[in-house]
Coordinates of C-alpha atoms in Angstrom, one line a residue:
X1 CA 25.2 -21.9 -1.8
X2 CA 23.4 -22.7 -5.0
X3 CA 19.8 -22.9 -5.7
X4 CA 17.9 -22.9 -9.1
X5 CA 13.9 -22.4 -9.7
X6 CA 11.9 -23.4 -12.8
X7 CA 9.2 -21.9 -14.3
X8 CA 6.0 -23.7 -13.9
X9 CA 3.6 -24.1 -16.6
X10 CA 1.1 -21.6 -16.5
X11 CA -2.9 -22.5 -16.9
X12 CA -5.0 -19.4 -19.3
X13 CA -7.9 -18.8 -17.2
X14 CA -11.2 -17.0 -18.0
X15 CA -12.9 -14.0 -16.8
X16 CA -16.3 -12.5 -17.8
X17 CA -18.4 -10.0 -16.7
X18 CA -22.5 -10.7 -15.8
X19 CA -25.6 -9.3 -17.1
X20 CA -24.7 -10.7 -20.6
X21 CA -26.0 -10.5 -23.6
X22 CA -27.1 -13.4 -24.7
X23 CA -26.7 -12.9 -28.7
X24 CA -22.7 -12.7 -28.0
X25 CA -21.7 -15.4 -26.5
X26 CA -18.1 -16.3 -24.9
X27 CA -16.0 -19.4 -26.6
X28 CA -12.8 -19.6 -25.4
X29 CA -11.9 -16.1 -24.3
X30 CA -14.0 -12.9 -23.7
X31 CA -15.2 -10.6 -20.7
X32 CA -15.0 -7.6 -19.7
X33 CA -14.6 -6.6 -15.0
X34 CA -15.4 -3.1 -13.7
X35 CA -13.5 -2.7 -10.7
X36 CA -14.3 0.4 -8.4
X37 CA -12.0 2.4 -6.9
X38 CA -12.7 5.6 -4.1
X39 CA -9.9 7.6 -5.6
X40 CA -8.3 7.8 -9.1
X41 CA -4.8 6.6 -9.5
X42 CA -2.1 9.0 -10.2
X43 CA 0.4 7.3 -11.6
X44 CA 1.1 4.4 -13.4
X45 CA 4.6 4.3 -13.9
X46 CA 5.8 2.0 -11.0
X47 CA 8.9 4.2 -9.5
X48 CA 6.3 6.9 -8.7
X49 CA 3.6 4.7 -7.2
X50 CA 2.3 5.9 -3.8
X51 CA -1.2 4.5 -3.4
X52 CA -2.7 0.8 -3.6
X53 CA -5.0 2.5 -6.7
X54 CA -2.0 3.0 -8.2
X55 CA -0.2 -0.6 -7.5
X56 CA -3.3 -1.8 -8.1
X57 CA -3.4 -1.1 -12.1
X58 CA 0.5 -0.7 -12.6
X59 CA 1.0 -4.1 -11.5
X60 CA -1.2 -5.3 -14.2
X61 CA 0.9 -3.9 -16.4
X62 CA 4.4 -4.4 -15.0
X63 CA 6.0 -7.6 -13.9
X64 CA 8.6 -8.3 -10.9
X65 CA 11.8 -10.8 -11.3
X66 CA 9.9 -13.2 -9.1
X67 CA 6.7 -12.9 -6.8
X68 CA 6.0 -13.8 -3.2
X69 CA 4.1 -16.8 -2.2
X70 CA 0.8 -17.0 -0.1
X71 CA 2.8 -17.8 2.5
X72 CA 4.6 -14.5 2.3
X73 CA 7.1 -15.4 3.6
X74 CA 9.8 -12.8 3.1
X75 CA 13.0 -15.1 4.3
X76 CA 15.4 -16.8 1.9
X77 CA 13.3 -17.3 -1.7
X78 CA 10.5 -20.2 -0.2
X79 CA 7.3 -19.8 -2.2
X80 CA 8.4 -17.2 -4.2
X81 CA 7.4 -17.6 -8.1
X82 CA 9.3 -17.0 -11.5
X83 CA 7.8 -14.2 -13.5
X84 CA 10.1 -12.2 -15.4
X85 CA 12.7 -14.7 -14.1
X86 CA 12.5 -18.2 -15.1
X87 CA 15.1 -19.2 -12.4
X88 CA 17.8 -17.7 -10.1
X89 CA 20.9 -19.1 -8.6
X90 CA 23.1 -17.8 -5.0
X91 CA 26.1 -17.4 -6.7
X92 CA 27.5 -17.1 -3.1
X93 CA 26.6 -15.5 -0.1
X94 CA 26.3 -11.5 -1.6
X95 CA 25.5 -12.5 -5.1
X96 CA 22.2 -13.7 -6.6
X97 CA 21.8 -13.9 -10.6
X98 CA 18.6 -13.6 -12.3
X99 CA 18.1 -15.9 -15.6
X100 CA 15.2 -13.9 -17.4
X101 CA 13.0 -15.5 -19.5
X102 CA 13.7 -15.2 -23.3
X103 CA 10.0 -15.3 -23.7
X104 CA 9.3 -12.1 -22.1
X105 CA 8.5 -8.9 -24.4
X106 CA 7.3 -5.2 -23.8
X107 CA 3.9 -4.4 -24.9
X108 CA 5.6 -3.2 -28.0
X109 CA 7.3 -6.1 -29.2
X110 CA 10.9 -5.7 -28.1
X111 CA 12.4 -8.3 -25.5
X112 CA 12.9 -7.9 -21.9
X113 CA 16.7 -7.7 -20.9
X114 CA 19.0 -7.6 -18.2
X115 CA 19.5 -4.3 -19.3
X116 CA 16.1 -3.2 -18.0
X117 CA 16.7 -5.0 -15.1
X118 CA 19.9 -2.3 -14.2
X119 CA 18.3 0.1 -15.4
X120 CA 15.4 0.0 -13.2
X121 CA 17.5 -0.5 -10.1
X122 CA 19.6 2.8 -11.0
X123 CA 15.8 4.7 -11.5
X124 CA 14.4 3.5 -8.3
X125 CA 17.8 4.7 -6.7
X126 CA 18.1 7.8 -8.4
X127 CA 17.5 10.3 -5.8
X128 CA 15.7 12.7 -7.6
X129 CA 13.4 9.8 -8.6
X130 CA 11.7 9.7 -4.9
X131 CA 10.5 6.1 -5.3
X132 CA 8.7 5.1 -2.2
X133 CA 10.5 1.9 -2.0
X134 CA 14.3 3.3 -2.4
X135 CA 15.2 2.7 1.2
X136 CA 14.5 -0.8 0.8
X137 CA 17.0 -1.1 -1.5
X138 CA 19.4 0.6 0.1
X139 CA 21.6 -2.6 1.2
X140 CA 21.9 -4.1 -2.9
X141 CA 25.2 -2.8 -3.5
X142 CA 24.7 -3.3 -7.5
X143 CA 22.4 -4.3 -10.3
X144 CA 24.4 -5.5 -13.6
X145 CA 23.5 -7.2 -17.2
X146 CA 26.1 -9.9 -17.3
X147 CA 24.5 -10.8 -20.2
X148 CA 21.5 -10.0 -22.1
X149 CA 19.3 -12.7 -20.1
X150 CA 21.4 -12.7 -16.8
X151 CA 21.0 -9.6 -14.4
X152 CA 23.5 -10.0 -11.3
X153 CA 22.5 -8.5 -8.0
X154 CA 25.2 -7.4 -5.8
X155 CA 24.5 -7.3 -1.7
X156 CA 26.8 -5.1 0.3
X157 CA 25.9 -7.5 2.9
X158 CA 24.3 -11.2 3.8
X159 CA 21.2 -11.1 5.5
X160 CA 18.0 -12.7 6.1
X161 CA 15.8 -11.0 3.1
X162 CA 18.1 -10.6 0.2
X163 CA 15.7 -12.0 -2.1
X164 CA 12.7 -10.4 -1.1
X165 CA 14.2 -7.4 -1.1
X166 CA 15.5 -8.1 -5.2
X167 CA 12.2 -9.1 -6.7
X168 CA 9.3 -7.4 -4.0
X169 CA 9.7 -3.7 -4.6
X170 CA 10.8 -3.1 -7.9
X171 CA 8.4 -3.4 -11.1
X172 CA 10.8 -4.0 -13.8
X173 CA 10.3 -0.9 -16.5
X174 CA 11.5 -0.5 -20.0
X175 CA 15.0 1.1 -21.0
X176 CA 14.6 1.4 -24.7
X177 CA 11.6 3.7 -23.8
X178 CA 13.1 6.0 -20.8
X179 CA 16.2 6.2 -21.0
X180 CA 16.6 9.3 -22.8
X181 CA 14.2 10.9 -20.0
X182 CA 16.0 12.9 -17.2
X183 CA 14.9 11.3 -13.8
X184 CA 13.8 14.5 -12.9
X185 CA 10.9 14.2 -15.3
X186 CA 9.7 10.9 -14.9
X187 CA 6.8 12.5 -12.8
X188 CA 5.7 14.6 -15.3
X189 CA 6.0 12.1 -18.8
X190 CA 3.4 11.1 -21.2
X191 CA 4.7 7.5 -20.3
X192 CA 3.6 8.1 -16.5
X193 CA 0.3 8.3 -17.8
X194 CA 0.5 6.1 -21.1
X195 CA 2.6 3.3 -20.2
X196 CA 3.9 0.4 -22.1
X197 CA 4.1 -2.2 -19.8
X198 CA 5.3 -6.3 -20.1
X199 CA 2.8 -7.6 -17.6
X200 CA -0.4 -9.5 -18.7
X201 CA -2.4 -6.4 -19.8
X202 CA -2.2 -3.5 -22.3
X203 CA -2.4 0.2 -21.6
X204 CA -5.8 1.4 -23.5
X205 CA -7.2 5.0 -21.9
X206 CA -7.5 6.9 -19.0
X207 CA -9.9 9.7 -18.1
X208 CA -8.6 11.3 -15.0
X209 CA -10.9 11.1 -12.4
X210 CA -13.4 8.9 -13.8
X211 CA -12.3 5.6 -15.5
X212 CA -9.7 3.8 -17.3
X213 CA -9.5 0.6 -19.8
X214 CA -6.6 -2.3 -19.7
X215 CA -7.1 -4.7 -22.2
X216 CA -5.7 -8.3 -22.2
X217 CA -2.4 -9.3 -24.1
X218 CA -3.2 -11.9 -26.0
X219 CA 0.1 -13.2 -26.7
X220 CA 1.4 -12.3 -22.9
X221 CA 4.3 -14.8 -22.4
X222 CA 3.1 -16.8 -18.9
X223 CA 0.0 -17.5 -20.8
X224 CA -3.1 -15.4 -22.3
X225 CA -5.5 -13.8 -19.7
X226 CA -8.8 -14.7 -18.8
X227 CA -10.1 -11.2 -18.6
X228 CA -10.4 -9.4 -21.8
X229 CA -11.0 -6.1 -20.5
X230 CA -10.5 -4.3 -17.1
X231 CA -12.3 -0.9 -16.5
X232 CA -11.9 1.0 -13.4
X233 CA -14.2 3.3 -12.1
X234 CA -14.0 6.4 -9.7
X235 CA -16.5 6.4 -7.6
X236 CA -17.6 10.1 -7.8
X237 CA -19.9 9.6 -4.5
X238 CA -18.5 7.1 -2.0
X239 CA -21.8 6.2 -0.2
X240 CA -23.0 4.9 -3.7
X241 CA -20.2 2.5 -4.5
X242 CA -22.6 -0.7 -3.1
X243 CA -25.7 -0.1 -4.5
X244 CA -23.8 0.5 -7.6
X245 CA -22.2 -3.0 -6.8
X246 CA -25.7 -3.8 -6.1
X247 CA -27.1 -3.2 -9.9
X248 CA -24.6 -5.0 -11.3
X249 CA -22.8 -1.6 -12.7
X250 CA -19.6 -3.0 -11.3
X251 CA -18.3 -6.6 -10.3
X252 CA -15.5 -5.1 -8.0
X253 CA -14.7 -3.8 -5.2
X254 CA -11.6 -4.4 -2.8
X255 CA -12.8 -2.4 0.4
X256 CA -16.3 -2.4 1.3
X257 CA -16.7 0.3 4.0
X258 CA -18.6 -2.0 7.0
X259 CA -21.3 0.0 7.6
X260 CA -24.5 -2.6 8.7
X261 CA -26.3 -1.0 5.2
X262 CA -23.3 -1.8 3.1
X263 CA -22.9 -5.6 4.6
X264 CA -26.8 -5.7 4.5
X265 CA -27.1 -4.7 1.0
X266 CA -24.0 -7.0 0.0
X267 CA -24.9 -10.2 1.9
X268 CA -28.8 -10.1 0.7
X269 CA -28.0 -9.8 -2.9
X270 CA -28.4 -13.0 -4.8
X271 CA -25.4 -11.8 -7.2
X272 CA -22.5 -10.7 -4.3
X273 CA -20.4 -12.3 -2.7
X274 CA -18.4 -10.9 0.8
X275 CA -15.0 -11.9 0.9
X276 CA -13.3 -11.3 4.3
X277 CA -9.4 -11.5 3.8
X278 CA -6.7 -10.1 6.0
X279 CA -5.8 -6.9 5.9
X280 CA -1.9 -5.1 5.5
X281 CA -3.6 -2.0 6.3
X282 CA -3.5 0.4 9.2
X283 CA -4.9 3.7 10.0
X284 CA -3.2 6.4 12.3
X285 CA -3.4 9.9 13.2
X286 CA 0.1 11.2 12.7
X287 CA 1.6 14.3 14.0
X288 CA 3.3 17.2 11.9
X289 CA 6.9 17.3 13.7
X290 CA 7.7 20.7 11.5
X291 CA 6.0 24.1 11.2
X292 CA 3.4 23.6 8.5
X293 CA 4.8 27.2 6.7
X294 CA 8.2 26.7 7.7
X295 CA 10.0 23.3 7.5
X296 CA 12.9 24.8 9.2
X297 CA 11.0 25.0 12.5
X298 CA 9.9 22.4 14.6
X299 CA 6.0 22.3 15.0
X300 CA 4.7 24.7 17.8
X301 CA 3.0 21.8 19.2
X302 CA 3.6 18.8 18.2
X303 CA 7.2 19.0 18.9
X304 CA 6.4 18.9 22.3
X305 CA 6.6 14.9 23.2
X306 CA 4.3 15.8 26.3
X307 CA 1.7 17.0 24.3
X308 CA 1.6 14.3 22.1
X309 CA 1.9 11.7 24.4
X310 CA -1.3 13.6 26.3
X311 CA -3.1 13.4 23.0
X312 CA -2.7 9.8 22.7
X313 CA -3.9 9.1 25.7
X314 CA -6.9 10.9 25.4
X315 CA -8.1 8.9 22.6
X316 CA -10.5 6.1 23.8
X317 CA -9.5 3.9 20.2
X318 CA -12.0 1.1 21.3
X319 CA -14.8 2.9 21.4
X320 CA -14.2 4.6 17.7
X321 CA -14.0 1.3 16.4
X322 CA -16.6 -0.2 18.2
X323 CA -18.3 2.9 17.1
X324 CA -17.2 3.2 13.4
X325 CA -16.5 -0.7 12.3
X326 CA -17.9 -2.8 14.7
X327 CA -16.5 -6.4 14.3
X328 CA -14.8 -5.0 11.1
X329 CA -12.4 -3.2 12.8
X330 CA -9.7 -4.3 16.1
X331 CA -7.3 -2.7 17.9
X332 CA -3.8 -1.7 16.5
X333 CA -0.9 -2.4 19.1
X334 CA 1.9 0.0 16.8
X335 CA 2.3 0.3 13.8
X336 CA 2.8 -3.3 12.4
X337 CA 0.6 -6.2 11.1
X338 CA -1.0 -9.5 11.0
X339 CA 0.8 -10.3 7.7
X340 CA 4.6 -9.8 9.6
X341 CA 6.3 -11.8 11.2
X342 CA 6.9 -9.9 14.4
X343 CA 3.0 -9.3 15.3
X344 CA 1.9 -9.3 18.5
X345 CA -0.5 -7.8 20.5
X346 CA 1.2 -6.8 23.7
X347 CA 3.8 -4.2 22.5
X348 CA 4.1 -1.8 25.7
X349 CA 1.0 1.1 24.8
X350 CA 0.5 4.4 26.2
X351 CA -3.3 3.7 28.1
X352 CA -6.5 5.5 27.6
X353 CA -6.2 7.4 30.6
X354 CA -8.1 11.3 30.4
X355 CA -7.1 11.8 34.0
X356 CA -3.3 11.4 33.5
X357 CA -3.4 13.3 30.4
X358 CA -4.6 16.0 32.0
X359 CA -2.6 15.7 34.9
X360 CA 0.8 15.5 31.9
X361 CA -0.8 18.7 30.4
X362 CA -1.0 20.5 34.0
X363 CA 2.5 19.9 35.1
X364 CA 3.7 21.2 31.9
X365 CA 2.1 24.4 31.8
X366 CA -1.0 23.8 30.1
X367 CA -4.7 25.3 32.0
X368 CA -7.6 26.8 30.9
X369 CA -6.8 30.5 31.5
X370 CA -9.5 32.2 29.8
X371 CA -12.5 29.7 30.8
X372 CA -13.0 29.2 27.0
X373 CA -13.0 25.3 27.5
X374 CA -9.5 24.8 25.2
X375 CA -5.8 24.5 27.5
X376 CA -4.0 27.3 26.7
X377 CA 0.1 28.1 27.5
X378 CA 2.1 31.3 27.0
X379 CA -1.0 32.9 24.7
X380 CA -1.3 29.9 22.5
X381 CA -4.2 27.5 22.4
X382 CA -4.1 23.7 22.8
X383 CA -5.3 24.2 18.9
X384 CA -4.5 21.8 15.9
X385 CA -6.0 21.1 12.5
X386 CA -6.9 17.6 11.4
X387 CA -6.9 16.9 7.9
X388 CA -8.7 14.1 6.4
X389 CA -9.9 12.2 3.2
X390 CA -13.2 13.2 2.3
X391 CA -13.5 10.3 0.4
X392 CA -12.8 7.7 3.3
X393 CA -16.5 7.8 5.3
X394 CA -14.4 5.7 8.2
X395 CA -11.7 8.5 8.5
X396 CA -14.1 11.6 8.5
X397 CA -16.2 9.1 11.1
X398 CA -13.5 8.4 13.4
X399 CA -12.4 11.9 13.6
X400 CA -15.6 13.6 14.8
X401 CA -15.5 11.3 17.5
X402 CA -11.6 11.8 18.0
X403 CA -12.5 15.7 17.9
X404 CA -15.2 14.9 20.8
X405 CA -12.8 13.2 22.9
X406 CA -10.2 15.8 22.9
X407 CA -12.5 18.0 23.3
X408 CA -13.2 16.7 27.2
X409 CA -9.6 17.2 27.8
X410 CA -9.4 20.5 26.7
X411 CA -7.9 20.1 23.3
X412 CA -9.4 21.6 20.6
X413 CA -9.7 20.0 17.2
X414 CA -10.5 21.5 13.5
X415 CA -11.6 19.1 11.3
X416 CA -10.3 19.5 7.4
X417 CA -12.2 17.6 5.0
X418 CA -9.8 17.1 1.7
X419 CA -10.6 16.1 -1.4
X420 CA -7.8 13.0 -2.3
X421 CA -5.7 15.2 -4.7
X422 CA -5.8 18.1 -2.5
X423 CA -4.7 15.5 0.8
X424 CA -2.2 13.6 -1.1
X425 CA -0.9 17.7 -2.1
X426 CA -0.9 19.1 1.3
X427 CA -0.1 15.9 3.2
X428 CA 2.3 13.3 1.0
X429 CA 4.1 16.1 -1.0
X430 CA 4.3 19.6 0.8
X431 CA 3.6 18.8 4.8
X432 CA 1.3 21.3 4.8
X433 CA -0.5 20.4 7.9
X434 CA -0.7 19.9 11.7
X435 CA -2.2 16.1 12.0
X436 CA -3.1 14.1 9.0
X437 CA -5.4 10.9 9.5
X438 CA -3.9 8.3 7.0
X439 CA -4.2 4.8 6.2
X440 CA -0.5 2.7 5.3
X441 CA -0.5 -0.2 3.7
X442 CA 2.6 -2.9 4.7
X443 CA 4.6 -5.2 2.8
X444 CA 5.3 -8.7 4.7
X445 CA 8.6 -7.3 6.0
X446 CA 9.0 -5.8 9.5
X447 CA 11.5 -3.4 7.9
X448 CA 8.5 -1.4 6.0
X449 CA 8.8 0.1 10.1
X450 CA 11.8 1.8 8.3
X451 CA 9.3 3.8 6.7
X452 CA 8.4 5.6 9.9
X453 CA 12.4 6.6 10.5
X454 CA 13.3 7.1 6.6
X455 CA 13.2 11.2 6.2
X456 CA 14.7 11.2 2.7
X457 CA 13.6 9.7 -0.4
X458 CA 11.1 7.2 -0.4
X459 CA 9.5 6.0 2.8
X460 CA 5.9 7.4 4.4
X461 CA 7.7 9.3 7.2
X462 CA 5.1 12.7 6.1
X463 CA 5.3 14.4 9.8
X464 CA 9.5 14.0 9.7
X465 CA 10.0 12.1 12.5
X466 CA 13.1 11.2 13.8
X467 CA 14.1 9.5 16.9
X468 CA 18.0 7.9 16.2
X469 CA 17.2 5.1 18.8
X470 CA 14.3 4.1 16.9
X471 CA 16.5 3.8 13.7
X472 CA 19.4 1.9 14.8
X473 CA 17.6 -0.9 16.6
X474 CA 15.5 -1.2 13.5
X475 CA 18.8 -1.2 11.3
X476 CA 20.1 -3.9 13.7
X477 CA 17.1 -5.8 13.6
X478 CA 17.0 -5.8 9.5
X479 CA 20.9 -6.9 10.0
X480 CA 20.7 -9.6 13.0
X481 CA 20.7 -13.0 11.2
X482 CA 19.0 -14.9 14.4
X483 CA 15.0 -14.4 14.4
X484 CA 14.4 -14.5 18.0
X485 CA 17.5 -11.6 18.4
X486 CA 15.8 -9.8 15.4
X487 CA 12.1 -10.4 17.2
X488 CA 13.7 -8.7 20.5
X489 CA 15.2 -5.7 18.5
X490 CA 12.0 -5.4 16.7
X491 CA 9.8 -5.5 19.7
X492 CA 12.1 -2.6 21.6
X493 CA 11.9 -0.5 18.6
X494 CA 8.1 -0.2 18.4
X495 CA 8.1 -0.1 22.3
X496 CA 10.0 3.0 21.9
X497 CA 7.5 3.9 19.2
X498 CA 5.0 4.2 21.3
X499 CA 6.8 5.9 24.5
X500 CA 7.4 8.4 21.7
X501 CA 3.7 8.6 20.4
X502 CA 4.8 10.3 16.9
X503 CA 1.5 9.2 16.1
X504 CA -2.1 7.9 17.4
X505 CA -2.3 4.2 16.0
X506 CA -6.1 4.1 15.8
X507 CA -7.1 0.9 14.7
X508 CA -7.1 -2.5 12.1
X509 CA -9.6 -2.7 9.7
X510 CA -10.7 -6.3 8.9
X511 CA -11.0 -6.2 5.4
X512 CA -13.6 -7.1 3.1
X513 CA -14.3 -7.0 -0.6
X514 CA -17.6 -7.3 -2.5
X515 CA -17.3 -9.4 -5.6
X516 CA -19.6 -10.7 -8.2
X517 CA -20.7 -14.6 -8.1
X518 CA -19.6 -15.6 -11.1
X519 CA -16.2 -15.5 -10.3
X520 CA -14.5 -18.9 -9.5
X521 CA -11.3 -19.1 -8.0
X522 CA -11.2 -15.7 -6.6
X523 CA -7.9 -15.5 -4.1
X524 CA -7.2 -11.7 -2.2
X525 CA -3.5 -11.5 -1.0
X526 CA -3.2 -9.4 1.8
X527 CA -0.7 -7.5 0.8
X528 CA -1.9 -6.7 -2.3
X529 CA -5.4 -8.5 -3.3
X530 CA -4.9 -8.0 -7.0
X531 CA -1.8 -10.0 -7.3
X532 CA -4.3 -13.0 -9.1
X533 CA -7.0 -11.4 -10.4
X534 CA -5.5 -12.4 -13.9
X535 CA -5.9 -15.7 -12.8
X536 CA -9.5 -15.7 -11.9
X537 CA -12.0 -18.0 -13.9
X538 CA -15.7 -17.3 -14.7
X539 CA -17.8 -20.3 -13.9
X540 CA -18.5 -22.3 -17.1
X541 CA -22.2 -21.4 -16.6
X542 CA -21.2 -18.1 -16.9
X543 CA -19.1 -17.9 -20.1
X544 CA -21.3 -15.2 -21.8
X545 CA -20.1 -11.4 -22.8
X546 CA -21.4 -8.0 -23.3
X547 CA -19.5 -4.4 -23.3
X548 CA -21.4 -2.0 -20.6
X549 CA -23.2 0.4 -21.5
X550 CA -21.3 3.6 -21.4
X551 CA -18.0 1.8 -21.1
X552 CA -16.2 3.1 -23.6

């Protein structure tokens, strides 16, 4: 089979920022967006990227092969774009070459070539590397420079998402620049932090925990930016984010936390606009399978299926989201979403159901022997800590009521209130804790449920769980070539999911961003709402430019 794409032309587009001055006005090209974030990124080098903060801004500055369509579809290559690629060709049913366009340069001049492309598969591979993504990549057998413009990808297999799985996870990074650094230290790099980049904008500053600057690349090979500058902003109080929005301090922000003040504020200002857009995102309480201090030992409680299946079902989830996000907020059936494929409501669920949790906790040795209120068994209470993001007001909210709940059951609850570096620590790098309250982010595959069964490098599986049922109908799903098979494999994998409650799948925020009028044009992907922000125009009445104050 043979198939070639062109590159379309591409149109420059303008972006400004309001409250000008009016003594510097915009010609052909200015502006200057403030986009606020709730936590600082902490990396920029792609390999390394862990939160959306962090894809958010590294993706400005690094380019895929080819990017997904609106569509996102994630089967064969419909509706995906050229980027770095300005076609690609099935060479035959495990073989897929990349023709990279001569055009394309690193921010410091030197030209993008298939060189980079190898080398960038062999760093997100590397196992010391611990790219998130790895797994993903697990079935390309090879990545080779057949010449200096063709990069050849090598499948150890045929199947369904070959493509996607070439161009969606990997950010193509610069040889010239790392190849002399051991994997090993990629984490710990001036690059990580100072990148040189080939995507439409320049690496400028970065103040940890408090702001950063991208400026535009004029000469950027797909065409020259609208925006001139892009600042991000850490929010150092997250109840102040909108009324910062509000006085026109910002223009930006991708998650506006639904509270009826926040969507009050937003929807009466004469400069905001609401922007409802579906959501990738899910939130979950997940359990700690291993002893916090001892990763050799299974978790005192939580390795217990009984007891975790009794926790889940003492969680009422409707009424925390009717509770914490109202008609911003729905119900999550497992952990899967609107944006894949294999969505559907009525994946087989534990019930709310107090009186059979306590009845599970009874007939497995679990009373109240002291009259304290809190189950105990064998000397040890029916005790866990919960740690969660200070910085997400929807978290904290959800788990006071979670604590309440469990609470009526006789399961007693600690609340941990983390500061993001000090979660992302305890939680993403050292499992140093008993439940963690998280929010994951999905790609438009249904493999990304590998993450959940992936306890090596890469994936999200932080509590270590492992259930080998679970991860061979979710390899035979990724494998099967027929969708409705694939759907059925799918479907049994997160019905065993949920017999096995390694988590509590709490609910689906409906998301909403807050962005400033002027902006024409303004598209959110779901699966990563900053894909076109590039592309954004200002409206022509709005063509006038001014540097904020303190913005530099």
């Amino acid at each position: 089979m043979s198939r070639s794409v062109r590159l379309t032309a591409f149109v420059p587009l303008l972006l400004a920022l309001a409250g000008c001055r009016a003594e510097r006005t915009c010609l052909d090209w200015c502006g200057t967006a403030v986009a606020l974030f709730y936590t600082d990124a902490g990396t920029l080098l792609p390999p390394l990227v862990l939160s959306d903060v962090d894809n958010a801004l590294s993706d400005q500055l690094f380019l895929k092969l080819a990017d997904i369509g609106p569509e996102l579809n994630t089967v064969g290559d419909t509706g995906f774009t050229p980027v770095l690629a300005e076609s690609w060709r099935f060479e035959d049913s495990v073989t897929i070459s990349f023709n990279l366009n001569p055009a394309a340069r690193w921010h410091d001049g030197a030209p993008v070539r298939a060189g980079d492309v190898a080398f960038t598969f062999a760093t997100y591979r590397h196992p010391t590397v611990g790219a998130i993504s790895a797994p993903r990549l697990r079935d390309i057998e090879s990545v080779t420079a057949r010449d200096s413009l063709t990069a050849v990808f090598r499948y150890r297999r045929p199947y369904l998402e070959q493509f996607f799985d070439a161009v969606y996870h990997m950010r193509i990074i610069p040889q010239h620049l790392l190849a002399t650094v051991p994997p090993e230290s990629l984490r710990t790099t001036a690059f990580a932090r100072n990148p040189i980049g080939n995507g439409p904008f320049r690496f400028v500053r970065w103040n940890a925990g408090e702001s950063g600057e991208l400026a535009a690349d004029s000469t950027f090979f797909l065409g020259r930016p609208g925006l001139r500058r892009l600042i991000w902003r850490v929010a150092s109080d997250a109840a102040t984010v909108v009324t910062q929005l509000v006085g026109e301090e910002a223009d930006l922000l991708s998650y506006v936390v639904p509270t009826e003040a926040n969507i009050r504020l937003i929807t009466e200002s004469d400069h905001l606009r609401l922007i409802s857009y579906r959501s990738n995102a899910y939130n979950y309480v997940g359990f700690n399978f291993k002893d916090p201090n001892d990763a050799n030992r299974p978790h005192p409680l939580f390795s217990d299926r009984d007891v975790r299946r009794a926790i889940v079902m003492s969680v009422d989830r409707n009424a925390v989201i009717r509770a914490v996000l109202g008609e911003f907020g729905e119900s999550l059936p497992g952990p899967v979403t609107k944006i894949q494929w294999i969505w559907s409501d009525d994946y087989e669920q534990l019930p709310f159901d107090t009186v059979g949790a306590r009845r599970l906790l009874r007939s497995t040795g679990w009373s109240d022997s002291n009259g304290d209120g809190v189950l105990d068994r064998g000397g040890q209470a029916l005790r866990f800590g919960l740690s969660v993001p200070s910085s997400s007001q929807t978290r904290v909210q959800s788990s006071l009521i979670m604590k309440d709940q469990l609470a009526r059951v006789g399961i007693d609850v600690e609340i941990v209130r983390l500061e993001w570096p000090a979660f992302s620590d305890q939680v993403f790098s050292n499992g140093r804790f008993d439940a963690q309250f998280s929010s994951v982010t999905q790609d438009p595959s249904p493999v990304s449920l590998e993450d959940w069964t992936s306890a090596g490098i890469g994936g999200l599986n932080y509590g270590r769980y492992t259930n080998g049922d679970v991860e061979r109908l979710v390899r035979e799903a990724q494998q099967t070539a027929d969708r409705a098979a694939a759907r059925a494999k799918w479907r049994n994998a997160i019905n065993l999911m949920n017999a096995d409650a390694p988590a509590v799948w709490m609910y689906l925020p409906r998301t909403a961003a807050a962005v400033h009028a002027r902006f024409d044009d303004v598209t959110l992907r779901p699966d990563a709402w900053w894909a076109t922000l590039w592309t954004w125009r200002v409206a022509p009445s709005e063509l006038i430019d001014r540097d904020l104050v303190g913005s530099q």
